[in-house]
mmCIF file of C-alpha atoms and ligand atoms in Angstrom:
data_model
loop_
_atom_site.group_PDB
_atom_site.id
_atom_site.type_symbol
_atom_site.label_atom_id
_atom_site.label_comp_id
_atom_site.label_asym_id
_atom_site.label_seq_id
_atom_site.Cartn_x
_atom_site.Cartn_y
_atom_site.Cartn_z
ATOM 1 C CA UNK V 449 -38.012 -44.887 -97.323
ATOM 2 C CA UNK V 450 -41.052 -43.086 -98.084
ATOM 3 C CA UNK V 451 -42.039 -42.019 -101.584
ATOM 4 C CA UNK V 452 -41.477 -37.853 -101.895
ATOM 5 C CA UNK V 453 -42.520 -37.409 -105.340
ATOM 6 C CA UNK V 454 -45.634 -39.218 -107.301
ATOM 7 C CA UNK V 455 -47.792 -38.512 -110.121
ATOM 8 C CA UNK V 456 -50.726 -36.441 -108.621
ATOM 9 C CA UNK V 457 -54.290 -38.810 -108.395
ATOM 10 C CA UNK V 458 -55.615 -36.579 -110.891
ATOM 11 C CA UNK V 459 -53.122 -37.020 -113.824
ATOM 12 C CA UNK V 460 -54.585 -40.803 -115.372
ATOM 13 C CA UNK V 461 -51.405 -42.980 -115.668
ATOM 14 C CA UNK V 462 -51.182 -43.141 -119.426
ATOM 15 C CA UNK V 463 -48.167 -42.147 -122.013
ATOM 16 C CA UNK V 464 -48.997 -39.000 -123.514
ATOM 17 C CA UNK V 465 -48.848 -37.830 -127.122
ATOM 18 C CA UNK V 466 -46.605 -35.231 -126.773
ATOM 19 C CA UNK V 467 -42.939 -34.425 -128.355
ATOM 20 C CA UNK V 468 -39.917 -35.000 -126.058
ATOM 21 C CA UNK V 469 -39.292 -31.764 -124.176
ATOM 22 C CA UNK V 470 -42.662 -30.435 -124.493
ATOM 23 C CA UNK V 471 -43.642 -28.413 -121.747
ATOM 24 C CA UNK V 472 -47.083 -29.334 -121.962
ATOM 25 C CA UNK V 473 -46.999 -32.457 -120.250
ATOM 26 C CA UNK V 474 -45.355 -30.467 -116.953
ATOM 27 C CA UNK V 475 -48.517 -27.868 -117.116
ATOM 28 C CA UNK V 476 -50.476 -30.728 -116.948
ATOM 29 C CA UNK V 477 -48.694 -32.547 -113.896
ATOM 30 C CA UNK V 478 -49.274 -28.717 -112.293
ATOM 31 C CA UNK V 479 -52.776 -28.410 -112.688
ATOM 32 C CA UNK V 480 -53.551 -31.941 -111.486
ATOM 33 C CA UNK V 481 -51.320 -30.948 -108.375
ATOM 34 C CA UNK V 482 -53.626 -28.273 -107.832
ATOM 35 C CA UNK V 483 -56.677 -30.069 -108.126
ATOM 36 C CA UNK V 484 -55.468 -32.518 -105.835
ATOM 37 C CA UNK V 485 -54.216 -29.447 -103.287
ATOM 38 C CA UNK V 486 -57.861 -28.784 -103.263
ATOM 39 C CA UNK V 487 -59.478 -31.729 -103.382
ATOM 40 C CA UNK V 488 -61.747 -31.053 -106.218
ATOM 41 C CA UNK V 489 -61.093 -33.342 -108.784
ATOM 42 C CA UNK V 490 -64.964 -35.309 -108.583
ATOM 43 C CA UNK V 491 -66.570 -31.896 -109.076
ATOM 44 C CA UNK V 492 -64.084 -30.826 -111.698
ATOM 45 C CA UNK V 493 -65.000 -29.682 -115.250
ATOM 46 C CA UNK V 494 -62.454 -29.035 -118.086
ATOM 47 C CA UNK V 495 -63.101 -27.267 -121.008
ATOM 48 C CA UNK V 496 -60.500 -28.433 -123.690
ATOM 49 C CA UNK V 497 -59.302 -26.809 -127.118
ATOM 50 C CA UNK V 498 -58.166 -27.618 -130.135
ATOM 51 C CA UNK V 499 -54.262 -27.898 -130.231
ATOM 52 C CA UNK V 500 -51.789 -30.047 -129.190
ATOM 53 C CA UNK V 501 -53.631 -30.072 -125.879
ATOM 54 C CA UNK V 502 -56.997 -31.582 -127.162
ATOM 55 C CA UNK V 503 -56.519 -35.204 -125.112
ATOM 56 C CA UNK V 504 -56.976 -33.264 -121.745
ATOM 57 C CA UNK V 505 -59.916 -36.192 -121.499
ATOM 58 C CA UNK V 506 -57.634 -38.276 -122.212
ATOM 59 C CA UNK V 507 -55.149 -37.615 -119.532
ATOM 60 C CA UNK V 508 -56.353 -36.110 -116.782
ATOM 61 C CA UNK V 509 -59.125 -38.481 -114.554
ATOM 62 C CA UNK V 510 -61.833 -35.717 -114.335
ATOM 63 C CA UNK V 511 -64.827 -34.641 -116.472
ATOM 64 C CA UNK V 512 -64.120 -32.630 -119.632
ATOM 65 C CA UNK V 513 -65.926 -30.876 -122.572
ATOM 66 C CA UNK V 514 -64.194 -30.315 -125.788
ATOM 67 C CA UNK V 515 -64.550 -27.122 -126.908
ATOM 68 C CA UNK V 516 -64.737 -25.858 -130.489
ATOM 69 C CA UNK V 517 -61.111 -23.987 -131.642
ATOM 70 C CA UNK V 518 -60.796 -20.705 -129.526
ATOM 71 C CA UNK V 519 -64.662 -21.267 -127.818
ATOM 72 C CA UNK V 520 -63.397 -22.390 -124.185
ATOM 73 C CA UNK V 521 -63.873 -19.345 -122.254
ATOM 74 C CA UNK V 522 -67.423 -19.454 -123.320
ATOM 75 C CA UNK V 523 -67.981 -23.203 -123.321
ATOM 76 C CA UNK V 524 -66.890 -22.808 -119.683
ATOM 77 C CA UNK V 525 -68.909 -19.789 -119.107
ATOM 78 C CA UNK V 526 -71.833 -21.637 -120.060
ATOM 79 C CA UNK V 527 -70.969 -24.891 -117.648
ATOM 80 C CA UNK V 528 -70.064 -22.931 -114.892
ATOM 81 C CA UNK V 529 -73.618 -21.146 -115.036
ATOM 82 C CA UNK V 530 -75.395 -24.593 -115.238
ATOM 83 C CA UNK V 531 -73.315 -25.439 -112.271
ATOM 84 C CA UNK V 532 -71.893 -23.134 -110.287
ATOM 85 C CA UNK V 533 -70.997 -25.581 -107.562
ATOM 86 C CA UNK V 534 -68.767 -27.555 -109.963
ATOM 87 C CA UNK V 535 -64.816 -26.147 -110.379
ATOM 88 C CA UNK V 536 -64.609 -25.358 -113.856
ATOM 89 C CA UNK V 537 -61.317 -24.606 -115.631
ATOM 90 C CA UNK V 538 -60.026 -24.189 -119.418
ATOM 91 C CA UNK V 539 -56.778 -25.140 -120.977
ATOM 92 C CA UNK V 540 -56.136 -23.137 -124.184
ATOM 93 C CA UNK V 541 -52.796 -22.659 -126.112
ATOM 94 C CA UNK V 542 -52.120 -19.242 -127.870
ATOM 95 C CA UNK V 543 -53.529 -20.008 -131.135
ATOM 96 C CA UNK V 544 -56.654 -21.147 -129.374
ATOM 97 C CA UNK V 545 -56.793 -18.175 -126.844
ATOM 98 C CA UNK V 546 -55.282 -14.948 -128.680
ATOM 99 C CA UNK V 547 -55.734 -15.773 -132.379
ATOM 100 C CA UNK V 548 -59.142 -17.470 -133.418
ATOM 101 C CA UNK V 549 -60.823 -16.905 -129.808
ATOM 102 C CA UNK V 550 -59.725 -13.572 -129.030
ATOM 103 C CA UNK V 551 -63.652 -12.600 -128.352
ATOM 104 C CA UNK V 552 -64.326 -15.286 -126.150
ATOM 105 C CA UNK V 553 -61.114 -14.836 -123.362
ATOM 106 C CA UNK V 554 -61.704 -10.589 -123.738
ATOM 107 C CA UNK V 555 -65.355 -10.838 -122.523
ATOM 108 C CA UNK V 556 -65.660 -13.827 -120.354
ATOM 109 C CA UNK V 557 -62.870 -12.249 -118.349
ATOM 110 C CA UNK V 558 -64.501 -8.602 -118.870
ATOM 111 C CA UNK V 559 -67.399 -10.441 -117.129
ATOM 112 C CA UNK V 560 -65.534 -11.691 -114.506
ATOM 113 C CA UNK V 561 -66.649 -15.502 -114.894
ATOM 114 C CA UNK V 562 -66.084 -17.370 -112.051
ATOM 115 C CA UNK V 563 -63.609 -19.736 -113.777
ATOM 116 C CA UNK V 564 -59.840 -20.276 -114.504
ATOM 117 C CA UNK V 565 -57.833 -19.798 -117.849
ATOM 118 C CA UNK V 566 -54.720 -21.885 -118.362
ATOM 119 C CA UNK V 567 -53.245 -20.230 -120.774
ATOM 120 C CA UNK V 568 -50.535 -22.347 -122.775
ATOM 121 C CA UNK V 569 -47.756 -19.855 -124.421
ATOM 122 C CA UNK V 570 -45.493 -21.762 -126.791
ATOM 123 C CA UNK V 571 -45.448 -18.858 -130.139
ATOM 124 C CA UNK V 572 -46.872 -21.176 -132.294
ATOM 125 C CA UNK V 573 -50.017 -23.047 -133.641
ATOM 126 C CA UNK V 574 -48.168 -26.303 -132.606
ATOM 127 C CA UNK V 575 -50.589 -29.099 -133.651
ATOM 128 C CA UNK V 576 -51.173 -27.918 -137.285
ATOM 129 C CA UNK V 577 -47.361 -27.445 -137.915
ATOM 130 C CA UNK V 578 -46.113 -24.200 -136.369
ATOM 131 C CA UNK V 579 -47.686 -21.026 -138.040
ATOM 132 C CA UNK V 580 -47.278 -17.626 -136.341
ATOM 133 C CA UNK V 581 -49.261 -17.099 -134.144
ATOM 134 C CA UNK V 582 -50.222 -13.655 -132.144
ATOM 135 C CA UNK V 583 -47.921 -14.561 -129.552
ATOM 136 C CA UNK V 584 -44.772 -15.719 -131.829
ATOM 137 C CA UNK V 585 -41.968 -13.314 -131.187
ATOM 138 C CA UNK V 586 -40.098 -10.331 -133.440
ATOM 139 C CA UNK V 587 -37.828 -11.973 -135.877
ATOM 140 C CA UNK V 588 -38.823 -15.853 -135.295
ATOM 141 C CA UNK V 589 -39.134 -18.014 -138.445
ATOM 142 C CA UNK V 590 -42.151 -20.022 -138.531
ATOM 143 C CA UNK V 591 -43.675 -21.748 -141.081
ATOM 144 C CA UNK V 592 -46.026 -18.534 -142.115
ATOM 145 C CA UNK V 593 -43.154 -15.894 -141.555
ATOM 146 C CA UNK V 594 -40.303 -18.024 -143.085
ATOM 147 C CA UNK V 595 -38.486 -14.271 -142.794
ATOM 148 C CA UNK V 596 -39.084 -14.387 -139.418
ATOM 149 C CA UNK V 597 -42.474 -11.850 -137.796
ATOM 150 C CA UNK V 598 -42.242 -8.211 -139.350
ATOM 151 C CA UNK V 599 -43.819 -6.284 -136.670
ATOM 152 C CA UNK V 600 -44.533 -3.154 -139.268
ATOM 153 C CA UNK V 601 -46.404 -5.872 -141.187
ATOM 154 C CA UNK V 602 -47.551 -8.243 -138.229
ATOM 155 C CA UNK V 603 -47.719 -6.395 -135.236
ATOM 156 C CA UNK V 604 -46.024 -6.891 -131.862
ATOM 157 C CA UNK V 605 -46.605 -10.299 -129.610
ATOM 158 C CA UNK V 606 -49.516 -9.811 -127.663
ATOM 159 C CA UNK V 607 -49.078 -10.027 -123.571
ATOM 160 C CA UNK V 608 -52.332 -11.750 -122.637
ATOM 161 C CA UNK V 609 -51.607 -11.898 -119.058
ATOM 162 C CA UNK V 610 -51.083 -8.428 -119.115
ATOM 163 C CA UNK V 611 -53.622 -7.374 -121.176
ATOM 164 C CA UNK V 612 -56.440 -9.301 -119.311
ATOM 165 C CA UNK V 613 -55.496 -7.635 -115.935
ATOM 166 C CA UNK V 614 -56.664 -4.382 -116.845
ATOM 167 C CA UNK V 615 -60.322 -5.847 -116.927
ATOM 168 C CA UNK V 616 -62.198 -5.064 -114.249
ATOM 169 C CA UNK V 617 -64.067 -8.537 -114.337
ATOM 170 C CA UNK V 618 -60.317 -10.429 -113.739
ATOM 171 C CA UNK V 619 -59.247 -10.646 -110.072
ATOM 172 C CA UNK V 620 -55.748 -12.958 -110.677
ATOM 173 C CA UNK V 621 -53.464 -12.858 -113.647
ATOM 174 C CA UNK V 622 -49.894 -13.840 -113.798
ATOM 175 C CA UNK V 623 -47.019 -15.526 -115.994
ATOM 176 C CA UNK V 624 -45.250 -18.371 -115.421
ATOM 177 C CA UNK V 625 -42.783 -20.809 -116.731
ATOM 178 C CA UNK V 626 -41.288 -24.319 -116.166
ATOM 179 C CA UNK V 627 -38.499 -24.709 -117.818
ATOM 180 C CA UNK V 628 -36.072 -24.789 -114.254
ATOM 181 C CA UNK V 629 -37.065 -26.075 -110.860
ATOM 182 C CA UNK V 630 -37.657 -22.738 -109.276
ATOM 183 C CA UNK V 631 -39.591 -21.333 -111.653
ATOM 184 C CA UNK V 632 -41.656 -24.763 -111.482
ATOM 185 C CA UNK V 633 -41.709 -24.246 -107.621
ATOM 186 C CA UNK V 634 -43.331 -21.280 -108.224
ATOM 187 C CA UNK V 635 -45.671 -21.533 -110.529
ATOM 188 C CA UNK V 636 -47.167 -24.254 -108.507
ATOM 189 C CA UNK V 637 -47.892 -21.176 -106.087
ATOM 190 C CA UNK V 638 -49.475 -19.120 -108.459
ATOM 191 C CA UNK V 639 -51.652 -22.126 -109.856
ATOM 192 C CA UNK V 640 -52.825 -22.765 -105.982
ATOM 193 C CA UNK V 641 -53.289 -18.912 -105.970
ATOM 194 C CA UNK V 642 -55.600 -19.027 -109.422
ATOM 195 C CA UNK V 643 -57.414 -21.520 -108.189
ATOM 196 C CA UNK V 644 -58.153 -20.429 -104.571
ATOM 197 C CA UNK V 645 -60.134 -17.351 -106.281
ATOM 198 C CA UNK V 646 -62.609 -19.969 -107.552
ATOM 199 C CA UNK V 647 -62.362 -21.971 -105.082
ATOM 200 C CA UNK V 648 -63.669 -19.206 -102.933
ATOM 201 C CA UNK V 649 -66.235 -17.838 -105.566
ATOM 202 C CA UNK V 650 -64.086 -14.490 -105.995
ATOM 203 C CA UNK V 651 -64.406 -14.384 -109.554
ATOM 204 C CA UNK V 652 -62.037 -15.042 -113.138
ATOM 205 C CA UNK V 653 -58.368 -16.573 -112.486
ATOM 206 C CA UNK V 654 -55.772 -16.484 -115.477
ATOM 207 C CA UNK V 655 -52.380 -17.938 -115.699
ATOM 208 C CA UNK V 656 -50.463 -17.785 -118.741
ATOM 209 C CA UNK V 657 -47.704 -20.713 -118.796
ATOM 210 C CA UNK V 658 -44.524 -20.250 -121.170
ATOM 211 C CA UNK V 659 -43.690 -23.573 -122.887
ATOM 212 C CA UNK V 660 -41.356 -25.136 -125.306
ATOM 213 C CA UNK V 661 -42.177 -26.423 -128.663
ATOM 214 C CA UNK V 662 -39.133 -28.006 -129.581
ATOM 215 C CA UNK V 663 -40.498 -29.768 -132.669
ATOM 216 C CA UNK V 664 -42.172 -26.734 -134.331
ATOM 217 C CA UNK V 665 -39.033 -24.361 -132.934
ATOM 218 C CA UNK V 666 -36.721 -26.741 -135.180
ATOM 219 C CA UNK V 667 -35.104 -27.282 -131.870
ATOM 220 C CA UNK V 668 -33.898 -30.235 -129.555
ATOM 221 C CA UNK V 669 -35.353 -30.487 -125.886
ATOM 222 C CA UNK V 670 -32.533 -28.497 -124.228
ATOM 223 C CA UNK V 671 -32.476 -25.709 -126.353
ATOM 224 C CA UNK V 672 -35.820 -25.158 -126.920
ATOM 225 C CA UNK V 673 -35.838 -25.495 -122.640
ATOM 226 C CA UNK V 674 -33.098 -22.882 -122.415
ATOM 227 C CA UNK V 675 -34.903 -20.426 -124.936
ATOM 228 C CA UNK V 676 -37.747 -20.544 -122.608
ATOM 229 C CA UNK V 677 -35.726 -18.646 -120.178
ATOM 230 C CA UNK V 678 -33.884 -15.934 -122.489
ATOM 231 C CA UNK V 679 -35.793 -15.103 -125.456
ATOM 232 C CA UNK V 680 -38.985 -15.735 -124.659
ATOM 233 C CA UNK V 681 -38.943 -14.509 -120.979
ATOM 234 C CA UNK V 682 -37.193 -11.513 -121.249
ATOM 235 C CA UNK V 683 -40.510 -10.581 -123.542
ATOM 236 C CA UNK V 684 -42.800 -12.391 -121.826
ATOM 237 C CA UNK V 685 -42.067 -10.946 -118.193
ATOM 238 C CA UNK V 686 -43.004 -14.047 -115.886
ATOM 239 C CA UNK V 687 -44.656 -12.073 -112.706
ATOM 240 C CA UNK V 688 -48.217 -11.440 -111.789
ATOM 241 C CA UNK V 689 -49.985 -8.746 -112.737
ATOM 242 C CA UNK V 690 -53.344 -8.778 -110.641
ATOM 243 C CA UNK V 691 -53.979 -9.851 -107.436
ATOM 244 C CA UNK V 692 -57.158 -8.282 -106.065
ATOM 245 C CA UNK V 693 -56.687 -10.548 -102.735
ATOM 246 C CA UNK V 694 -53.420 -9.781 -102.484
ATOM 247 C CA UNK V 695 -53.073 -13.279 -101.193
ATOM 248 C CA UNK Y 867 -30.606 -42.899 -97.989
ATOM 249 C CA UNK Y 868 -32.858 -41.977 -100.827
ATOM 250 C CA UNK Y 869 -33.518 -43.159 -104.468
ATOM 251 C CA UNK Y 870 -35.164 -42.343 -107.593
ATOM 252 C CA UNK Y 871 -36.797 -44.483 -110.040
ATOM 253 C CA UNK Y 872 -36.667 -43.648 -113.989
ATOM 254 C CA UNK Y 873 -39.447 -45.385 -115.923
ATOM 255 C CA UNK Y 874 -37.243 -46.428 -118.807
ATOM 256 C CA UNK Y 875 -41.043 -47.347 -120.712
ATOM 257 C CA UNK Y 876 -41.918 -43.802 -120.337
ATOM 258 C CA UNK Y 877 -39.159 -41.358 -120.734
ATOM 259 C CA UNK Y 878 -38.699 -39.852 -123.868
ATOM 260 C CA UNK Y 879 -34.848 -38.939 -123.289
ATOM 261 C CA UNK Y 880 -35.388 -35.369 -123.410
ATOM 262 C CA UNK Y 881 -32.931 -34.820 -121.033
ATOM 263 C CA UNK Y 882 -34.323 -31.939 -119.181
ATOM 264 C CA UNK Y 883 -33.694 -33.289 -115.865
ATOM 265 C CA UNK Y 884 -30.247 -33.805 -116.480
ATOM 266 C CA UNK Y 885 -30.323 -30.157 -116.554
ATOM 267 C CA UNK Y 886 -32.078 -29.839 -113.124
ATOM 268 C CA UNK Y 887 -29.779 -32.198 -110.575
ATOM 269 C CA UNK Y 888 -27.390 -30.366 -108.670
ATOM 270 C CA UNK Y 889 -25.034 -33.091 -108.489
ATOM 271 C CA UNK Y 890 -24.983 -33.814 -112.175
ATOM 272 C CA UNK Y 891 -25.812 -37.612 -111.168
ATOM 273 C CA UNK Y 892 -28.019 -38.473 -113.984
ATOM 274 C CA UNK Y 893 -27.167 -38.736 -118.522
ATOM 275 C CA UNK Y 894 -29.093 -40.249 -121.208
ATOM 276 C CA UNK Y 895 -28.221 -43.812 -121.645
ATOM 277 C CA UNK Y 896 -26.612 -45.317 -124.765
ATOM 278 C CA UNK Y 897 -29.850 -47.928 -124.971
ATOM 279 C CA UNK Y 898 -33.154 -47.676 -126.617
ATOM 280 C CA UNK Y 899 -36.559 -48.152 -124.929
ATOM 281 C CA UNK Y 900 -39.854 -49.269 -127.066
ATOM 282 C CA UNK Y 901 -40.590 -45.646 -127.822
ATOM 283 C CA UNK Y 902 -37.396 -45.535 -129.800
ATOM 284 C CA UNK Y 903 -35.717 -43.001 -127.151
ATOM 285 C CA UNK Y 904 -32.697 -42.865 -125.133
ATOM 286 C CA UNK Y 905 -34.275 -43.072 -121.527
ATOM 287 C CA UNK Y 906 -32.315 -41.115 -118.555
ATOM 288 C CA UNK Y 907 -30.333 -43.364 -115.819
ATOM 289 C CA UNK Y 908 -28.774 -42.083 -112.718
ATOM 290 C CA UNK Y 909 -24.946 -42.692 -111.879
ATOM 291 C CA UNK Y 910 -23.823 -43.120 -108.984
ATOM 292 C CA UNK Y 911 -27.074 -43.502 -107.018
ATOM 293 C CA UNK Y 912 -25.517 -43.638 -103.366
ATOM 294 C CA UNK Y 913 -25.147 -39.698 -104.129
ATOM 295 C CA UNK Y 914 -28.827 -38.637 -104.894
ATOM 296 C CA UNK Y 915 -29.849 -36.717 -101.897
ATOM 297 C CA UNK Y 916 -33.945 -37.301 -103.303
ATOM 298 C CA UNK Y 917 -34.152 -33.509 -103.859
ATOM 299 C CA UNK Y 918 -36.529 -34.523 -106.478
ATOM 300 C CA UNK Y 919 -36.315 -31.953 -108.448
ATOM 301 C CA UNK Y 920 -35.309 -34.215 -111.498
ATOM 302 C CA UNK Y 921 -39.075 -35.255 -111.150
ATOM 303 C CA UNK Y 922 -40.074 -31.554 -110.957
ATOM 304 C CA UNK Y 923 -38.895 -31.017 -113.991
ATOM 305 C CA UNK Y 924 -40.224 -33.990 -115.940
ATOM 306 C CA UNK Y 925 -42.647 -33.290 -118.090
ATOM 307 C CA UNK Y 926 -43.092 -37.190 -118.267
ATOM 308 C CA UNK Y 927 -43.696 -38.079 -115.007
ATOM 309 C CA UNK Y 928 -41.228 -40.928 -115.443
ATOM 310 C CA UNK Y 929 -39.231 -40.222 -112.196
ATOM 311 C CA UNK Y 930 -40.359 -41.009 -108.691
ATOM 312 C CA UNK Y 931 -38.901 -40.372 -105.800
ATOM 313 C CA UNK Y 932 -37.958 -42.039 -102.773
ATOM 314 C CA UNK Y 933 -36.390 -41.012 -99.029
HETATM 315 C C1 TPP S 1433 -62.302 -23.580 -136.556
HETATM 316 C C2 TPP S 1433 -60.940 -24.178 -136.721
HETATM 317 N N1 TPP S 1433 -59.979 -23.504 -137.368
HETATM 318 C C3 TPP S 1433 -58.749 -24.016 -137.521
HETATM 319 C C4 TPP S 1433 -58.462 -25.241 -136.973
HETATM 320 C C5 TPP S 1433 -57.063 -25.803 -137.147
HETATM 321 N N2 TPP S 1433 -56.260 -25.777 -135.923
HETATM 322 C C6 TPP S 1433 -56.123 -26.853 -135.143
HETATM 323 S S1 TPP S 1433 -55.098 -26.612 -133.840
HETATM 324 C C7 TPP S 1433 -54.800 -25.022 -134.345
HETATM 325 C C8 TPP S 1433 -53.850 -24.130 -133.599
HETATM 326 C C9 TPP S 1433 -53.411 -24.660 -132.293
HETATM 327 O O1 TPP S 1433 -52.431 -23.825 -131.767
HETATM 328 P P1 TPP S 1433 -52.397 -23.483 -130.228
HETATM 329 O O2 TPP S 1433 -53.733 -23.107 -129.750
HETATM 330 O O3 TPP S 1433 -51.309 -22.497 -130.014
HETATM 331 O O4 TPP S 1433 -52.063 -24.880 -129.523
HETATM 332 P P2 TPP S 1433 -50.680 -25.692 -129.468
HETATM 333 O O5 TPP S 1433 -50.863 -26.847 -130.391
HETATM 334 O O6 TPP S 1433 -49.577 -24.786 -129.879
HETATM 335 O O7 TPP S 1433 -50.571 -26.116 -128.032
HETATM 336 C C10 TPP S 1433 -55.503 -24.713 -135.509
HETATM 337 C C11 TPP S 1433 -55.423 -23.430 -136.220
HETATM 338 C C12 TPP S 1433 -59.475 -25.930 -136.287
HETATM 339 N N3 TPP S 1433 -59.254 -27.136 -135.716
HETATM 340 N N4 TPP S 1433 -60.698 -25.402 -136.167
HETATM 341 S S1 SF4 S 1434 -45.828 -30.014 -131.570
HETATM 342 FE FE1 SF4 S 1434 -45.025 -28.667 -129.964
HETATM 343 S S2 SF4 S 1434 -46.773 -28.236 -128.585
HETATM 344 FE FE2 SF4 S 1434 -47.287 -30.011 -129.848
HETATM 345 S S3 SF4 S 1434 -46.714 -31.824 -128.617
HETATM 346 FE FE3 SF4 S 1434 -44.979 -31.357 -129.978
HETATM 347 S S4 SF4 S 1434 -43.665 -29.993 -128.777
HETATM 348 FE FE4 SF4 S 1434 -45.679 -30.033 -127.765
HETATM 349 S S1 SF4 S 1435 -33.499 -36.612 -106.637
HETATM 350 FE FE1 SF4 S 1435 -32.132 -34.826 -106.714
HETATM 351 S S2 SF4 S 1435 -30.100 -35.664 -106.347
HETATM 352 FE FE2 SF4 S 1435 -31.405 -37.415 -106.861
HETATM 353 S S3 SF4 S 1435 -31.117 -37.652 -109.080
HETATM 354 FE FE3 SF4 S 1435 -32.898 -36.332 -108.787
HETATM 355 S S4 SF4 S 1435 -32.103 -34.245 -108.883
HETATM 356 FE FE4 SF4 S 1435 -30.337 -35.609 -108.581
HETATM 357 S S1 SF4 S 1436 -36.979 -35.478 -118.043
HETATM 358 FE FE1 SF4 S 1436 -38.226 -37.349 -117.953
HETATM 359 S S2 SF4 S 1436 -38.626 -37.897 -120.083
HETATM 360 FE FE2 SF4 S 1436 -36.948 -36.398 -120.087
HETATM 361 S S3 SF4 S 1436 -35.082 -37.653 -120.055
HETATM 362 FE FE3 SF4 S 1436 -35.554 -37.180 -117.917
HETATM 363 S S4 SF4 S 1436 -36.808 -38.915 -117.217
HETATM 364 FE FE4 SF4 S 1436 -36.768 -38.984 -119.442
HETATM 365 MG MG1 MG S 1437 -49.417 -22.753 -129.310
#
């Protein structure tokens, strides 16, 4: 018998912090898969943020920079500048990339850095105890709209992969989720996809990635899996929305 | 012939790749593992076809796969 299925090289071997269920720790496995795919992981840079996601050091077996709350996109602007030869991506949850660092994502994209955005979707601020974030959806109770979001008072959830492929600077955005096997299967493609663009210096790669928070959804594993695929991505259309390869 | 391996240490009994085997071969267990969680175990083994996609959906990595 051979072995079909093993933790990628660049995922360390370590228990992680995260909650049962949490999607997370299967965006991770993906990204190290990709790395591996393209056998960059010694000239590999993360950028980190602050969020449930701040350990990236601490899991995956490459170099990485902790950014300052919603900073990535320019931390990693700056690295990839001081060296362009190195692959440089960010990993950035929704409070991190559409609340406090809004600026940052908008114009490093609008430049059309040559780096990748993962781009962690779960409608919450997770680590701090699930406040509303930009991203949390009409009607959802969180622990700063315990009425659920009023979108006359708090506006409508904001589509970031959508939104970003309108820049001119952006050659790849799409959505994608992994809360069943085939949309794992194919968000694996679109992460090889995102990261072929910088792999080939053709310029700024996003992929937004819808995840469960069980714990701050007040939800167990399963359901908070299963809401993945109805609530969230009947909103949150999984697809991609700019492809300037066309690969 | 194939087989899986469930890192009892590891899994956090989440359960989300019960969801994902076709032949509904694998359940939480009734023990406890060190974390304080209910790991997953597979029944009837001899039927696993090593699909693997109860490692795809992981988000542990506590499930390898063997054929
Ligand atoms: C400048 C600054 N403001 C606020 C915080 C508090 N803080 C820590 S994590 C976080 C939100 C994280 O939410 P998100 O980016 O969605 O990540 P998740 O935990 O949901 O993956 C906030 C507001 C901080 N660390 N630094
Ligand atoms: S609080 Fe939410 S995002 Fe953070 S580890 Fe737990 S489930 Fe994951
Ligand atoms: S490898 Fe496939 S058949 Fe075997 S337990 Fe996993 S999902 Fe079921
Ligand atoms: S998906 Fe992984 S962590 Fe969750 S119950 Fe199955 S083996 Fe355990
Ligand atoms: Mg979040």
């Amino acid at each position: 018998m051979q072995q079909v299925f093993k933790r990628p090289i660049s995922l360390k071997d370590v228990q992680t912090h995260f909650c049962p269920g949490c999607h997370h720790g299967t965006i991770h496995r993906l990204v190290a898969e990709a790395l591996d795919e393209f056998g960059v992981q010694g000239r590999t840079i993360g950028v980190a943020s602050v969020g449930c996601s701040v350990f990236l050091y601490g899991y995956f077996d490459i170099d990485v920079v902790e950014a300052p709350h919603g900073r990535a996109s320019a931390v990693a602007t700056g690295v990839k500048r001081a060296r362009p030869d190195n692959f440089v991506f960010t990993y950035q949850g929704d409070g991190d990339l559409a609340a406090i660092g809004t600026a940052e994502i908008i114009h490093a994209a609008n430049r059309g850095e040559d780096i990748t955005v993962i781009f962690v979707n779960n409608t919450t601020y997770g680590m701090t105890g699930g406040q509303m974030a930009p991203t949390t959806l009409v009607g959802q109770k969180t622990s700063t709209s315990p009425y659920g979001r009023n979108q006359h008072k708090d506006g409508a959830p904001i589509r970031m992969a959508e939104l970003l492929a309108q820049l001119e600077g952006v050659a790849f955005s799409a959505r994608v989720a992994v809360n069943n096997p085939k949309n794992i299967i194919d968000a694996k493609r679109q992460f090889k996809k995102a990261f072929r663009y910088q792999v080939e210096g053709k310029g700024f790669s996003f992929i937004e990635a819808l995840s469960a928070c069980p714990t701050n959804w007040g939800m167990n594993a399963i359901a908070a899996n299963e809401r993945v695929g109805s609530e969230m991505a009947d909103y949150f259309k999984l697809g991609v929305f700019k492809n300037t390869d066309n690969m | 012939m194939a087989k899986i391996v469930i890192d009892e240490i590891r899994c956090k009994g989440c359960g989300l790749c019960t969801l994902a085997c076709h032949g509904k071969l694998l359940s939480l267990s009734e023990k406890i593992n060190i974390q304080g969680y209910t790991p997953a175990a597979i029944t009837f083994p001899e039927k696993c076809t090593g699909c693997a996609l109860c490692a795809e959906m992981c988000p542990d990595v506590a499930i390898t796969v063997f054929k």
